PDB file of C-alpha atoms in Angstrom:
ATOM      1  CA  UNK A   1       0.000   0.000   0.000  1.00  0.00           C
ATOM      2  CA  UNK A   2       1.314   3.416  -0.940  1.00  0.00           C
ATOM      3  CA  UNK A   3       1.752   5.870   1.926  1.00  0.00           C
ATOM      4  CA  UNK A   4       0.806   9.469   1.501  1.00  0.00           C
ATOM      5  CA  UNK A   5       2.445  12.317   3.258  1.00  0.00           C
ATOM      6  CA  UNK A   6       0.306  15.281   4.133  1.00  0.00           C
ATOM      7  CA  UNK A   7       1.694  18.640   5.079  1.00  0.00           C
ATOM      8  CA  UNK A   8      -0.234  21.528   6.544  1.00  0.00           C
ATOM      9  CA  UNK A   9      -0.141  24.548   4.271  1.00  0.00           C
ATOM     10  CA  UNK A  10      -1.365  28.049   4.952  1.00  0.00           C
ATOM     11  CA  UNK A  11      -4.635  28.481   3.168  1.00  0.00           C
ATOM     12  CA  UNK A  12      -7.243  31.047   2.449  1.00  0.00           C
ATOM     13  CA  UNK A  13      -9.602  28.994   4.621  1.00  0.00           C
ATOM     14  CA  UNK A  14      -7.301  29.266   7.661  1.00  0.00           C
ATOM     15  CA  UNK A  15      -6.754  32.988   7.114  1.00  0.00           C
ATOM     16  CA  UNK A  16     -10.469  33.470   6.652  1.00  0.00           C
ATOM     17  CA  UNK A  17     -11.240  31.626   9.880  1.00  0.00           C
ATOM     18  CA  UNK A  18      -8.781  33.731  11.880  1.00  0.00           C
ATOM     19  CA  UNK A  19     -10.039  36.913  10.239  1.00  0.00           C
ATOM     20  CA  UNK A  20     -13.627  35.856  10.965  1.00  0.00           C
ATOM     21  CA  UNK A  21     -12.925  35.304  14.663  1.00  0.00           C
ATOM     22  CA  UNK A  22     -11.161  38.679  14.837  1.00  0.00           C
ATOM     23  CA  UNK A  23     -14.124  40.411  13.212  1.00  0.00           C
ATOM     24  CA  UNK A  24     -12.051  41.362  10.166  1.00  0.00           C
ATOM     25  CA  UNK A  25     -14.005  39.448   7.538  1.00  0.00           C
ATOM     26  CA  UNK A  26     -17.254  40.455   5.857  1.00  0.00           C
ATOM     27  CA  UNK A  27     -20.259  38.125   5.848  1.00  0.00           C
ATOM     28  CA  UNK A  28     -20.947  38.214   2.114  1.00  0.00           C
ATOM     29  CA  UNK A  29     -19.128  35.467   0.128  1.00  0.00           C
ATOM     30  CA  UNK A  30     -18.355  37.847  -2.740  1.00  0.00           C
ATOM     31  CA  UNK A  31     -16.895  40.391  -0.307  1.00  0.00           C
ATOM     32  CA  UNK A  32     -14.828  37.621   1.310  1.00  0.00           C
ATOM     33  CA  UNK A  33     -13.434  36.654  -2.106  1.00  0.00           C
ATOM     34  CA  UNK A  34     -12.545  40.313  -2.723  1.00  0.00           C
ATOM     35  CA  UNK A  35     -10.723  40.507   0.616  1.00  0.00           C
ATOM     36  CA  UNK A  36      -8.787  37.345  -0.246  1.00  0.00           C
ATOM     37  CA  UNK A  37      -7.821  38.831  -3.637  1.00  0.00           C
ATOM     38  CA  UNK A  38      -6.614  42.075  -2.060  1.00  0.00           C
ATOM     39  CA  UNK A  39      -4.691  40.166   0.615  1.00  0.00           C
ATOM     40  CA  UNK A  40      -2.962  38.066  -2.047  1.00  0.00           C
ATOM     41  CA  UNK A  41      -1.964  41.268  -3.851  1.00  0.00           C
ATOM     42  CA  UNK A  42      -0.154  42.358  -0.708  1.00  0.00           C
ATOM     43  CA  UNK A  43       1.427  38.928  -0.318  1.00  0.00           C
ATOM     44  CA  UNK A  44       2.956  39.207  -3.780  1.00  0.00           C
ATOM     45  CA  UNK A  45       5.145  41.971  -2.347  1.00  0.00           C
ATOM     46  CA  UNK A  46       6.144  39.818   0.640  1.00  0.00           C
ATOM     47  CA  UNK A  47       7.404  36.732  -1.147  1.00  0.00           C
ATOM     48  CA  UNK A  48      10.405  35.679  -3.149  1.00  0.00           C
ATOM     49  CA  UNK A  49      14.088  35.352  -2.394  1.00  0.00           C
ATOM     50  CA  UNK A  50      15.452  38.038  -0.071  1.00  0.00           C
ATOM     51  CA  UNK A  51      17.619  39.482  -2.841  1.00  0.00           C
ATOM     52  CA  UNK A  52      15.027  39.182  -5.625  1.00  0.00           C
ATOM     53  CA  UNK A  53      13.628  42.680  -5.221  1.00  0.00           C
ATOM     54  CA  UNK A  54      10.091  41.285  -5.040  1.00  0.00           C
ATOM     55  CA  UNK A  55      10.013  40.983  -1.257  1.00  0.00           C
ATOM     56  CA  UNK A  56       9.830  44.069   0.970  1.00  0.00           C
ATOM     57  CA  UNK A  57      10.460  42.237   4.249  1.00  0.00           C
ATOM     58  CA  UNK A  58      14.195  41.483   3.755  1.00  0.00           C
ATOM     59  CA  UNK A  59      14.781  45.085   2.723  1.00  0.00           C
ATOM     60  CA  UNK A  60      13.597  46.171   6.163  1.00  0.00           C
ATOM     61  CA  UNK A  61      14.735  43.317   8.355  1.00  0.00           C
ATOM     62  CA  UNK A  62      17.435  41.144   6.809  1.00  0.00           C
ATOM     63  CA  UNK A  63      19.599  42.787   4.162  1.00  0.00           C
ATOM     64  CA  UNK A  64      22.301  45.179   5.316  1.00  0.00           C
ATOM     65  CA  UNK A  65      21.573  48.648   3.850  1.00  0.00           C
ATOM     66  CA  UNK A  66      25.313  49.058   3.238  1.00  0.00           C
ATOM     67  CA  UNK A  67      25.491  45.826   1.235  1.00  0.00           C
ATOM     68  CA  UNK A  68      25.356  45.417  -2.525  1.00  0.00           C
ATOM     69  CA  UNK A  69      22.422  43.001  -2.306  1.00  0.00           C
ATOM     70  CA  UNK A  70      20.325  45.639  -0.553  1.00  0.00           C
ATOM     71  CA  UNK A  71      20.891  48.283  -3.214  1.00  0.00           C
ATOM     72  CA  UNK A  72      20.072  45.954  -6.079  1.00  0.00           C
ATOM     73  CA  UNK A  73      16.982  44.513  -4.375  1.00  0.00           C
ATOM     74  CA  UNK A  74      15.744  47.979  -3.412  1.00  0.00           C
ATOM     75  CA  UNK A  75      16.133  49.232  -6.972  1.00  0.00           C
ATOM     76  CA  UNK A  76      14.098  46.333  -8.383  1.00  0.00           C
ATOM     77  CA  UNK A  77      11.444  46.653  -5.684  1.00  0.00           C
ATOM     78  CA  UNK A  78      11.021  50.399  -6.230  1.00  0.00           C
ATOM     79  CA  UNK A  79      10.779  49.920 -10.008  1.00  0.00           C
ATOM     80  CA  UNK A  80       7.758  47.694  -9.381  1.00  0.00           C
ATOM     81  CA  UNK A  81       6.271  49.825  -6.605  1.00  0.00           C
ATOM     82  CA  UNK A  82       4.348  52.368  -8.773  1.00  0.00           C
ATOM     83  CA  UNK A  83       2.331  49.569 -10.391  1.00  0.00           C
ATOM     84  CA  UNK A  84       1.581  47.929  -7.035  1.00  0.00           C
ATOM     85  CA  UNK A  85       0.665  51.314  -5.523  1.00  0.00           C
ATOM     86  CA  UNK A  86      -1.704  52.080  -8.432  1.00  0.00           C
ATOM     87  CA  UNK A  87      -3.341  48.660  -7.987  1.00  0.00           C
ATOM     88  CA  UNK A  88      -3.850  49.350  -4.282  1.00  0.00           C
ATOM     89  CA  UNK A  89      -5.433  52.735  -5.054  1.00  0.00           C
ATOM     90  CA  UNK A  90      -7.742  51.109  -7.591  1.00  0.00           C
ATOM     91  CA  UNK A  91      -8.787  48.417  -5.113  1.00  0.00           C
ATOM     92  CA  UNK A  92      -9.350  50.986  -2.368  1.00  0.00           C
ATOM     93  CA  UNK A  93     -11.829  52.790  -4.592  1.00  0.00           C
ATOM     94  CA  UNK A  94     -13.922  55.364  -2.747  1.00  0.00           C
ATOM     95  CA  UNK A  95     -14.110  53.525   0.561  1.00  0.00           C
ATOM     96  CA  UNK A  96     -12.427  54.561   3.767  1.00  0.00           C
ATOM     97  CA  UNK A  97     -10.878  51.077   3.932  1.00  0.00           C
ATOM     98  CA  UNK A  98     -10.369  48.185   1.532  1.00  0.00           C
ATOM     99  CA  UNK A  99     -13.366  46.569   3.207  1.00  0.00           C
ATOM    100  CA  UNK A 100     -15.531  49.669   2.818  1.00  0.00           C
ATOM    101  CA  UNK A 101     -16.414  51.479   6.040  1.00  0.00           C
ATOM    102  CA  UNK A 102     -14.341  49.322   8.404  1.00  0.00           C
ATOM    103  CA  UNK A 103     -10.881  47.754   8.159  1.00  0.00           C
ATOM    104  CA  UNK A 104     -10.710  44.134   7.117  1.00  0.00           C
ATOM    105  CA  UNK A 105      -7.789  41.723   7.202  1.00  0.00           C
ATOM    106  CA  UNK A 106      -6.601  42.810   3.761  1.00  0.00           C
ATOM    107  CA  UNK A 107      -6.171  46.356   5.093  1.00  0.00           C
ATOM    108  CA  UNK A 108      -3.588  45.112   7.594  1.00  0.00           C
ATOM    109  CA  UNK A 109      -1.677  43.171   4.927  1.00  0.00           C
ATOM    110  CA  UNK A 110      -1.495  46.208   2.663  1.00  0.00           C
ATOM    111  CA  UNK A 111      -0.653  48.497   5.578  1.00  0.00           C
ATOM    112  CA  UNK A 112       2.318  46.258   6.386  1.00  0.00           C
ATOM    113  CA  UNK A 113       3.585  46.515   2.800  1.00  0.00           C
ATOM    114  CA  UNK A 114       3.085  50.296   2.649  1.00  0.00           C
ATOM    115  CA  UNK A 115       4.685  50.854   6.067  1.00  0.00           C
ATOM    116  CA  UNK A 116       7.768  48.841   5.123  1.00  0.00           C
ATOM    117  CA  UNK A 117       7.953  50.481   1.704  1.00  0.00           C
ATOM    118  CA  UNK A 118       7.886  53.912   3.356  1.00  0.00           C
ATOM    119  CA  UNK A 119      10.761  52.761   5.567  1.00  0.00           C
ATOM    120  CA  UNK A 120      13.021  52.307   2.523  1.00  0.00           C
ATOM    121  CA  UNK A 121      11.475  55.134   0.484  1.00  0.00           C
ATOM    122  CA  UNK A 122       9.798  57.806   2.655  1.00  0.00           C
ATOM    123  CA  UNK A 123       7.904  59.321  -0.296  1.00  0.00           C
ATOM    124  CA  UNK A 124       6.476  55.983  -1.427  1.00  0.00           C
ATOM    125  CA  UNK A 125       2.861  57.065  -0.959  1.00  0.00           C
ATOM    126  CA  UNK A 126       3.248  60.552  -2.390  1.00  0.00           C
ATOM    127  CA  UNK A 127       1.345  61.159  -5.566  1.00  0.00           C
ATOM    128  CA  UNK A 128      -1.511  58.964  -4.336  1.00  0.00           C
ATOM    129  CA  UNK A 129      -3.361  61.033  -1.715  1.00  0.00           C
ATOM    130  CA  UNK A 130      -6.160  58.456  -1.261  1.00  0.00           C
ATOM    131  CA  UNK A 131      -3.615  55.798  -0.272  1.00  0.00           C
ATOM    132  CA  UNK A 132      -1.846  58.225   2.047  1.00  0.00           C
ATOM    133  CA  UNK A 133      -5.137  59.150   3.733  1.00  0.00           C
ATOM    134  CA  UNK A 134      -6.015  55.479   4.129  1.00  0.00           C
ATOM    135  CA  UNK A 135      -2.557  54.790   5.578  1.00  0.00           C
ATOM    136  CA  UNK A 136      -3.070  57.531   8.166  1.00  0.00           C
ATOM    137  CA  UNK A 137      -6.530  56.166   9.091  1.00  0.00           C
ATOM    138  CA  UNK A 138      -5.016  52.727   9.635  1.00  0.00           C
ATOM    139  CA  UNK A 139      -2.162  54.150  11.701  1.00  0.00           C
ATOM    140  CA  UNK A 140      -4.680  55.999  13.886  1.00  0.00           C
ATOM    141  CA  UNK A 141      -6.578  52.837  14.826  1.00  0.00           C
ATOM    142  CA  UNK A 142      -6.071  52.408  18.604  1.00  0.00           C
ATOM    143  CA  UNK A 143      -4.696  48.846  18.318  1.00  0.00           C
ATOM    144  CA  UNK A 144      -2.257  49.887  15.569  1.00  0.00           C
ATOM    145  CA  UNK A 145      -1.100  52.916  17.567  1.00  0.00           C
ATOM    146  CA  UNK A 146      -0.531  50.692  20.604  1.00  0.00           C
ATOM    147  CA  UNK A 147       1.415  48.166  18.538  1.00  0.00           C
ATOM    148  CA  UNK A 148       3.608  50.860  16.978  1.00  0.00           C
ATOM    149  CA  UNK A 149       4.564  52.229  20.388  1.00  0.00           C
ATOM    150  CA  UNK A 150       6.171  48.909  21.364  1.00  0.00           C
ATOM    151  CA  UNK A 151       7.314  47.625  17.972  1.00  0.00           C
ATOM    152  CA  UNK A 152      11.026  46.769  17.727  1.00  0.00           C
ATOM    153  CA  UNK A 153      13.059  49.002  15.465  1.00  0.00           C
ATOM    154  CA  UNK A 154      13.512  47.927  11.882  1.00  0.00           C
ATOM    155  CA  UNK A 155      16.914  47.142  10.550  1.00  0.00           C
ATOM    156  CA  UNK A 156      19.855  44.897  11.042  1.00  0.00           C
ATOM    157  CA  UNK A 157      22.676  44.757  13.502  1.00  0.00           C
ATOM    158  CA  UNK A 158      21.262  42.741  16.342  1.00  0.00           C
ATOM    159  CA  UNK A 159      18.996  43.399  19.268  1.00  0.00           C
ATOM    160  CA  UNK A 160      21.599  45.603  20.955  1.00  0.00           C
ATOM    161  CA  UNK A 161      21.119  48.104  18.129  1.00  0.00           C
ATOM    162  CA  UNK A 162      17.349  47.644  18.149  1.00  0.00           C
ATOM    163  CA  UNK A 163      17.319  45.774  14.854  1.00  0.00           C
ATOM    164  CA  UNK A 164      15.569  42.604  13.859  1.00  0.00           C
ATOM    165  CA  UNK A 165      16.350  40.009  11.248  1.00  0.00           C
ATOM    166  CA  UNK A 166      19.996  38.959  11.404  1.00  0.00           C
ATOM    167  CA  UNK A 167      21.760  36.476  13.676  1.00  0.00           C
ATOM    168  CA  UNK A 168      22.023  38.006  17.112  1.00  0.00           C
ATOM    169  CA  UNK A 169      18.814  39.962  16.627  1.00  0.00           C
ATOM    170  CA  UNK A 170      15.396  39.558  18.170  1.00  0.00           C
ATOM    171  CA  UNK A 171      14.362  37.003  15.548  1.00  0.00           C
ATOM    172  CA  UNK A 172      17.402  34.877  16.315  1.00  0.00           C
ATOM    173  CA  UNK A 173      16.176  34.508  19.904  1.00  0.00           C
ATOM    174  CA  UNK A 174      13.376  32.197  18.702  1.00  0.00           C
ATOM    175  CA  UNK A 175      14.161  28.509  18.493  1.00  0.00           C
ATOM    176  CA  UNK A 176      12.796  26.404  15.698  1.00  0.00           C
ATOM    177  CA  UNK A 177      12.883  22.654  16.002  1.00  0.00           C
ATOM    178  CA  UNK A 178      12.242  20.693  12.803  1.00  0.00           C
ATOM    179  CA  UNK A 179       9.363  18.174  13.006  1.00  0.00           C
TER     180      UNK A 179
END
């Protein structure tokens, strides 16, 4: 008899369940599908090899800003940013949030991307006032404000310098044991 190996994978269903319990998911199936689509758009900017230029996270937390890999990855990322930013503006439409009148889980995914992009390019939202206004509304949410007050500093260089991402940093303090 052939044995099958099953591995747990992140899925839209799991995200949707967590978002539902947090009150960040609409009730309408079509609106849920739209939130999933918007979330996946944000995820496209958070995936790929650290030096590929398609992933914002390493630019803020892993790559050394003085290194050659950082400069090349940043250049590629920022070449693609105007298209991503225009897509976000289009998806935002006329609503206060991507979910309409209240923030949904996709808002937090896009806020993460925009916040990190602003960290490497402070003017990243300029030229798109609707996105900038949305960003400010998200930042003003009480839970987001509270989080930002205690968030570790971005960057590399270890926890002693307030950075996260490289060996010796806050992320390196977590142990991961393979299954």
